CSV table of C-alpha atoms in Angstrom, one decimal:
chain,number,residue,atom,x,y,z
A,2,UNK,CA,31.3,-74.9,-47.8
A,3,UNK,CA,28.9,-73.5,-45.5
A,4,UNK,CA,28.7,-75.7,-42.2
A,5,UNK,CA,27.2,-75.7,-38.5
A,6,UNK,CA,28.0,-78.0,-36.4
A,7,UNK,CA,26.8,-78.6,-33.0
A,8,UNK,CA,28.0,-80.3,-29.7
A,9,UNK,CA,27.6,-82.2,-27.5
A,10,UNK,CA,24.7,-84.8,-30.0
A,11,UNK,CA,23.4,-85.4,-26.0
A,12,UNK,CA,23.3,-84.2,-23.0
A,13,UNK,CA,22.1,-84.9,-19.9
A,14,UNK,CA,21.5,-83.0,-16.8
A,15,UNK,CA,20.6,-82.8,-13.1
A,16,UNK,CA,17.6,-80.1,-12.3
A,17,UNK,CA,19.7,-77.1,-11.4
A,18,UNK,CA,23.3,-78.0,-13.2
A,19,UNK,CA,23.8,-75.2,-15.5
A,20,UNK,CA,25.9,-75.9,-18.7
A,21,UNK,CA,26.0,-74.9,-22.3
A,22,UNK,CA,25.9,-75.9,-25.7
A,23,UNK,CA,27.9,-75.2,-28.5
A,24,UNK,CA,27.0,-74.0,-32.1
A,25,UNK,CA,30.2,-73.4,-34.6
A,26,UNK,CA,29.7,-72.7,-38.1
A,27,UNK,CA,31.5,-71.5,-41.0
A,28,UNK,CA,29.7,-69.7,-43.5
A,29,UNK,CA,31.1,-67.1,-46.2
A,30,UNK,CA,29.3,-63.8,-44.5
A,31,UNK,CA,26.9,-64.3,-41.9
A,32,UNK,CA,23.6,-62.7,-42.0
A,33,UNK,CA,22.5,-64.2,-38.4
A,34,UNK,CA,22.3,-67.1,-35.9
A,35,UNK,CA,19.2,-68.7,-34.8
A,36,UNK,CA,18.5,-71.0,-32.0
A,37,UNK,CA,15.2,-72.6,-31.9
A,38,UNK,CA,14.1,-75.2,-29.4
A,39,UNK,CA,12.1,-78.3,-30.2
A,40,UNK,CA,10.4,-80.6,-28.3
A,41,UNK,CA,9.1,-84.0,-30.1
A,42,UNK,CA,6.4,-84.3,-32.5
A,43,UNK,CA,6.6,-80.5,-32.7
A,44,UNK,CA,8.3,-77.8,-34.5
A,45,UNK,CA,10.8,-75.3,-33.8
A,46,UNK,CA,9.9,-73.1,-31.4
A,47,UNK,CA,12.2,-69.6,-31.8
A,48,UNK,CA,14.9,-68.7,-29.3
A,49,UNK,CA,16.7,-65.9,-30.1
A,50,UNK,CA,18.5,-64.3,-33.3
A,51,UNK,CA,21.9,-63.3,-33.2
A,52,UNK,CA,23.5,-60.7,-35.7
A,53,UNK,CA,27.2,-60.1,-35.0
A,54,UNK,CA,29.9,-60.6,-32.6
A,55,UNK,CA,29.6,-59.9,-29.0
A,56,UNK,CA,26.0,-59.9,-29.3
A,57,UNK,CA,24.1,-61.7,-26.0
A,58,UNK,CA,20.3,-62.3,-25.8
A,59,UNK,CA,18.6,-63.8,-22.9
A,60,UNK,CA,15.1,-65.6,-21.8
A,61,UNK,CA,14.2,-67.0,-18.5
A,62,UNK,CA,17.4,-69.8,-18.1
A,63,UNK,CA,19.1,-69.4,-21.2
A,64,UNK,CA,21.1,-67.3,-22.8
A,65,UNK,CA,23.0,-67.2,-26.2
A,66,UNK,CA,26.1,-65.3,-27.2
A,67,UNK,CA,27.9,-65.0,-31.0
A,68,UNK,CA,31.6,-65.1,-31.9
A,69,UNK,CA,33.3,-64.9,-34.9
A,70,UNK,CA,33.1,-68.6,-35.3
A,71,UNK,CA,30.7,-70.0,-32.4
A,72,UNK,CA,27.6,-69.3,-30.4
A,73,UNK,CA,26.9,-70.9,-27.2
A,74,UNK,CA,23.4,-71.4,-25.4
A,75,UNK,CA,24.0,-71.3,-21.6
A,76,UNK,CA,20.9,-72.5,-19.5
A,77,UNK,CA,21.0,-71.6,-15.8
A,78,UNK,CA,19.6,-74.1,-13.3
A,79,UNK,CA,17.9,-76.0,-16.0
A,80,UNK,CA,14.4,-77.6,-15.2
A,81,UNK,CA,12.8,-81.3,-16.2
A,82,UNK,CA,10.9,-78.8,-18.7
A,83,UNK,CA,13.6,-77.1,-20.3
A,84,UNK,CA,14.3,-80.8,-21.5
A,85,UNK,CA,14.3,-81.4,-25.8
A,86,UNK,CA,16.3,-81.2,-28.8
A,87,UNK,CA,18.1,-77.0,-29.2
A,88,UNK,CA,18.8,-76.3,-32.8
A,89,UNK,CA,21.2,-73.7,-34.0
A,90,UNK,CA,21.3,-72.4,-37.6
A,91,UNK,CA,22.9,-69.8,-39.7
A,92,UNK,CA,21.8,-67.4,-42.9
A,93,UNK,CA,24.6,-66.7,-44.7
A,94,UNK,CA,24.4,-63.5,-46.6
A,95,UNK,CA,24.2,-64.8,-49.9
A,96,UNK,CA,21.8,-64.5,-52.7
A,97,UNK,CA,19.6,-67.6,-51.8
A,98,UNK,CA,19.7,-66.6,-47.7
A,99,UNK,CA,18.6,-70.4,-46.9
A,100,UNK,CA,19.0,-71.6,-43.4
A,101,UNK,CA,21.9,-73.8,-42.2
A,102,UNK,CA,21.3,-76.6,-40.2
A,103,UNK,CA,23.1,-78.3,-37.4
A,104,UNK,CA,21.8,-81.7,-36.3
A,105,UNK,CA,20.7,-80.2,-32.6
A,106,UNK,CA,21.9,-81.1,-28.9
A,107,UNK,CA,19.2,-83.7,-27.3
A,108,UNK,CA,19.2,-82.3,-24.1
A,109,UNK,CA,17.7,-84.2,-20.8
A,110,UNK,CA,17.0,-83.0,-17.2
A,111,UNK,CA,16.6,-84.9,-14.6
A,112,UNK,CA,14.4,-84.0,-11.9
B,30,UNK,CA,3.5,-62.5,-31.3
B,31,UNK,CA,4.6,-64.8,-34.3
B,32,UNK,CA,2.7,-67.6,-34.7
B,33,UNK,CA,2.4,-70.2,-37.3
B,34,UNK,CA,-0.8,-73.1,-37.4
B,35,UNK,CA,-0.8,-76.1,-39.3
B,36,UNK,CA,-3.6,-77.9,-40.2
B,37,UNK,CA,-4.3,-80.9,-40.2
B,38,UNK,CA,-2.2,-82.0,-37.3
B,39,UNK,CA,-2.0,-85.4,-38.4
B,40,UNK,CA,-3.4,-87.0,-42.0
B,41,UNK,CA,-3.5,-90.6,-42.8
B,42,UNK,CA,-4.5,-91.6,-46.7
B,43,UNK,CA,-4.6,-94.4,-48.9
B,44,UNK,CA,-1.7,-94.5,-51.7
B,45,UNK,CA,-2.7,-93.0,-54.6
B,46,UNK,CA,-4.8,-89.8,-53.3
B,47,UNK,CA,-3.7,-86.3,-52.6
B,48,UNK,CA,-3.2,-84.9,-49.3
B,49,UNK,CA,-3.6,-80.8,-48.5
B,50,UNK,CA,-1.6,-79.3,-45.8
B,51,UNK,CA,-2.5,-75.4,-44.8
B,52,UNK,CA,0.3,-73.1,-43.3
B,53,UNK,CA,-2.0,-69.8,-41.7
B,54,UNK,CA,0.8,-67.1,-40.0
B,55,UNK,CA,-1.9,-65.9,-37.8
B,56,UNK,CA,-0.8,-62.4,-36.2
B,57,UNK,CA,1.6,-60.8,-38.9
B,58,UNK,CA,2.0,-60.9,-42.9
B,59,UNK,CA,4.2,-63.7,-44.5
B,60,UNK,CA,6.0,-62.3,-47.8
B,61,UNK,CA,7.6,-65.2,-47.6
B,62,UNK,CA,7.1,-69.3,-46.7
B,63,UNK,CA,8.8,-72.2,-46.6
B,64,UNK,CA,8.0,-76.1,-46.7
B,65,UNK,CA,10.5,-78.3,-44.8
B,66,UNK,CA,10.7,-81.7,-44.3
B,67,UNK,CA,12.3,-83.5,-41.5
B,68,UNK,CA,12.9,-87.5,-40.9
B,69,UNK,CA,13.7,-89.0,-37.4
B,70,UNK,CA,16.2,-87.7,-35.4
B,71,UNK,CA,17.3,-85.6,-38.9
B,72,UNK,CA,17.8,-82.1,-39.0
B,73,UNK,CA,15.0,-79.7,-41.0
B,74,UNK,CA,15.5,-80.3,-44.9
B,75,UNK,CA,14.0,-77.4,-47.0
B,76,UNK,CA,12.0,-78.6,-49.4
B,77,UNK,CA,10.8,-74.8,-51.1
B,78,UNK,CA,10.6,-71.3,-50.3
B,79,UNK,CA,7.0,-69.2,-51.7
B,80,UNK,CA,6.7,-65.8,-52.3
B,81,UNK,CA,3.3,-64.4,-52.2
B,82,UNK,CA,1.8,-64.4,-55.3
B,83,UNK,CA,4.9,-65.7,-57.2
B,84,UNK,CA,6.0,-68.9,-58.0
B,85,UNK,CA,7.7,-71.7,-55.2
B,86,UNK,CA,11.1,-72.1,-55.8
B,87,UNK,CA,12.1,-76.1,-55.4
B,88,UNK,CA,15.3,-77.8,-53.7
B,89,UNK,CA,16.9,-79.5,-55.8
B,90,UNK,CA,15.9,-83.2,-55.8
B,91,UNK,CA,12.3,-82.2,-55.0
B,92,UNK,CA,9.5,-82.8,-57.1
B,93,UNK,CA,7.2,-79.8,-57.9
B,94,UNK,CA,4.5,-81.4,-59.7
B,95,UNK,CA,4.4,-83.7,-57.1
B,96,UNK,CA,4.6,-81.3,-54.3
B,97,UNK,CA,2.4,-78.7,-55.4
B,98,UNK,CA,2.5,-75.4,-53.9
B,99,UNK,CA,0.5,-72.1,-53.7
B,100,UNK,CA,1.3,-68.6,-51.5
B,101,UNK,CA,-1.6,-66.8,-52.5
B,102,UNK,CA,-2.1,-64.8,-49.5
B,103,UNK,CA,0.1,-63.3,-47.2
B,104,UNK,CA,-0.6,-65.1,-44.3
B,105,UNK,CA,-1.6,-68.9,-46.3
B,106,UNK,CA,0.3,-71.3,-47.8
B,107,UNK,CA,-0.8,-74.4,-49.3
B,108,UNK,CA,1.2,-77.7,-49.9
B,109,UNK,CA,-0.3,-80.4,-51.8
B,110,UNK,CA,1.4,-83.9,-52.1
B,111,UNK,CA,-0.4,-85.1,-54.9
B,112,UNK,CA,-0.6,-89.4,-55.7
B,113,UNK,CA,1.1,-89.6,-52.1
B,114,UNK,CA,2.9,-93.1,-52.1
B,115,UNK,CA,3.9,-94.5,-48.3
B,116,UNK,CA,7.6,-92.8,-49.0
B,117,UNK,CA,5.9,-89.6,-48.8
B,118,UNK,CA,5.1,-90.3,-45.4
B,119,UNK,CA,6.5,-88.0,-42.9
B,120,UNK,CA,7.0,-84.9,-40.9
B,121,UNK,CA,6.5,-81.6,-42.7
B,122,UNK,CA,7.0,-78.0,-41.2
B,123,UNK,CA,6.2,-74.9,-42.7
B,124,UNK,CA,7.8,-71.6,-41.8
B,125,UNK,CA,7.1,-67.8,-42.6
B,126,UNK,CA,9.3,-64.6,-42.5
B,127,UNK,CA,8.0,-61.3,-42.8
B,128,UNK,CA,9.2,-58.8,-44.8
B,129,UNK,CA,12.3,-57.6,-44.1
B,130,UNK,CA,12.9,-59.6,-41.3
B,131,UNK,CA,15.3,-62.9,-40.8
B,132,UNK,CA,14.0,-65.0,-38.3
B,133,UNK,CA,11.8,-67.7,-39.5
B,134,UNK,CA,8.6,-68.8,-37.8
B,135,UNK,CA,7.7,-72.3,-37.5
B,136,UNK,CA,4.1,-74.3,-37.5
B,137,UNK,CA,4.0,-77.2,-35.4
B,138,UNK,CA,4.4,-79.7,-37.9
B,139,UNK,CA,2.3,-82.2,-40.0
B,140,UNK,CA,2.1,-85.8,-40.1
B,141,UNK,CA,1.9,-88.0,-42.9
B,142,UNK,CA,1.2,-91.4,-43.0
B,143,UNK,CA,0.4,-93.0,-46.5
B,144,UNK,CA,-0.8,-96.4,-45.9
C-alpha cells in the first residue's frame, strides 16, 4: 500500500539551529515528491518537486533531496518566520496519479 | 508565477442553504482541479479531481449531488455544498495543475461554518 510518513510530528527550534525533516514513503513507482509549507488558516504553499534519486532543490534556508525511499528538507539557520507545519507528498505513477499525504512536521523557531 | 484565489475567504450560513466557493488559477491554464478538504491538525483529504469541461470525478465516500462541482473554464472551478448541515463545516482547499505538469497549486483555503 502506498504510504508517506513523516518525522519528527514536532519540532522545535532555536533561530539559527539548522536541522531536517524526514519524509519516507513507499509507493509502487514514483512519479514525484512534493513539499509544500503551510502556515495556519492557510493553504499549502509549494516548495519544491522532486523527480528521481539524487535529485537536490534549494530556496533561501531550505533545501530538499530524494532517495530511493526518503526525502529530507534541511533548513539552514532557520528564522521565527520559517516557523509552520511542512508537508511532504508523493504521486505514484499509477493510473489515478492522486497525491499521498503525510501528516506534516509542526515546526517552531524560537527567536 | 502559479497562483491559486479562493473566494470567499470565510462563509457562514444557516443549515439548510447552499454555499458557492470559486477556485480562479490566475496567471496560467488549469486542465485540471481538485477540491480537498482538511480537518484540524489532519492532513489534506481529496474530495474530487475536475477536468475542464468534463465531469468531477468523486472520492469515494463523497457525495456528488451534495457537493456539486463545475470546471467550466480553464482557470475556474466551482464547488457548491448544496443544503449545507453544520457537519459540512470546515476547511476546503482547492488545487490546479496544468497540463502536463505534476505539481499542484493550492488556493488559500475556505472556511465553512454552518450554523
Amino acid at each position: 500500500e502506498d504510504q508517506v510518513t513523516q518525522s519528527p510530528e514536532a519540532l522545535r527550534l532555536q533561530e539559527g539551529e539548522s536541522s531536517s525533516l524526514n519524509c519516507s514513503y513507499t509507493v509502487s513507482g514514483l512519479r514525484g515528491l512534493f513539499w509544500y509549507r503551510q502556515d495556519p488558516g492557510k493553504g499549502p504553499e509549494f516548495l519544491f518537486t522532486l523527480y528521481s534519486a539524487g535529485e537536490e532543490k534549494e530556496k533561501e534556508r531550505l533545501k530538499a533531496t530524494l532517495t530511493k525511499k526518503e526525502s529530507f528538507l534541511h533548513i539552514t539557520a532557520p528564522k521565527p518566520e520559517d516557523s509552520a507545519t511542512y508537508l511532504c507528498a508523493v504521486l505514484n505513477a499509477g493510473n489515478n496519479r492522486k497525491l499521498i499525504w503525510g501528516l506534516g512536521t509542526s515546526l517552531g523557531v524560537n527567536p | 508565477g502559479a497562483v491559486v484565489s479562493q473566494h470567499p475567504s470565510w462563509v457562514i450560513c444557516k443549515s439548510g442553504t447552499s454555499v458557492k466557493i470559486e477556485c480562479r488559477s490566475l496567471d496560467f491554464q488549469a486542465t485540471t482541479m481538485f477540491w480537498y478538504r482538511q480537518f484540524p491538525k489532519q492532513s489534506l483529504m481529496l474530495m474530487a479531481t475536475s477536468n475542464e469541461g468534463s465531469k468531477a470525478t468523486y472520492e469515494q465516500g463523497v457525495e456528488k449531488d451534495k457537493f456539486l462541482i463545475n470546471h467550466a473554464s480553464l482557470t475556474l472551478s466551482t464547488l457548491t455544498v448544496t443544503s449545507a448541515h453544520p457537519e459540512d463545516s470546515s476547511f476546503y482547499i482547492c488545487s490546479a495543475r496544468a497540463l502536463g505538469q505534476e505539481t499542484q497549486y493550492f488556493g488559500p483555503g475556505t472556511r465553512l461554518l454552518v450554523l
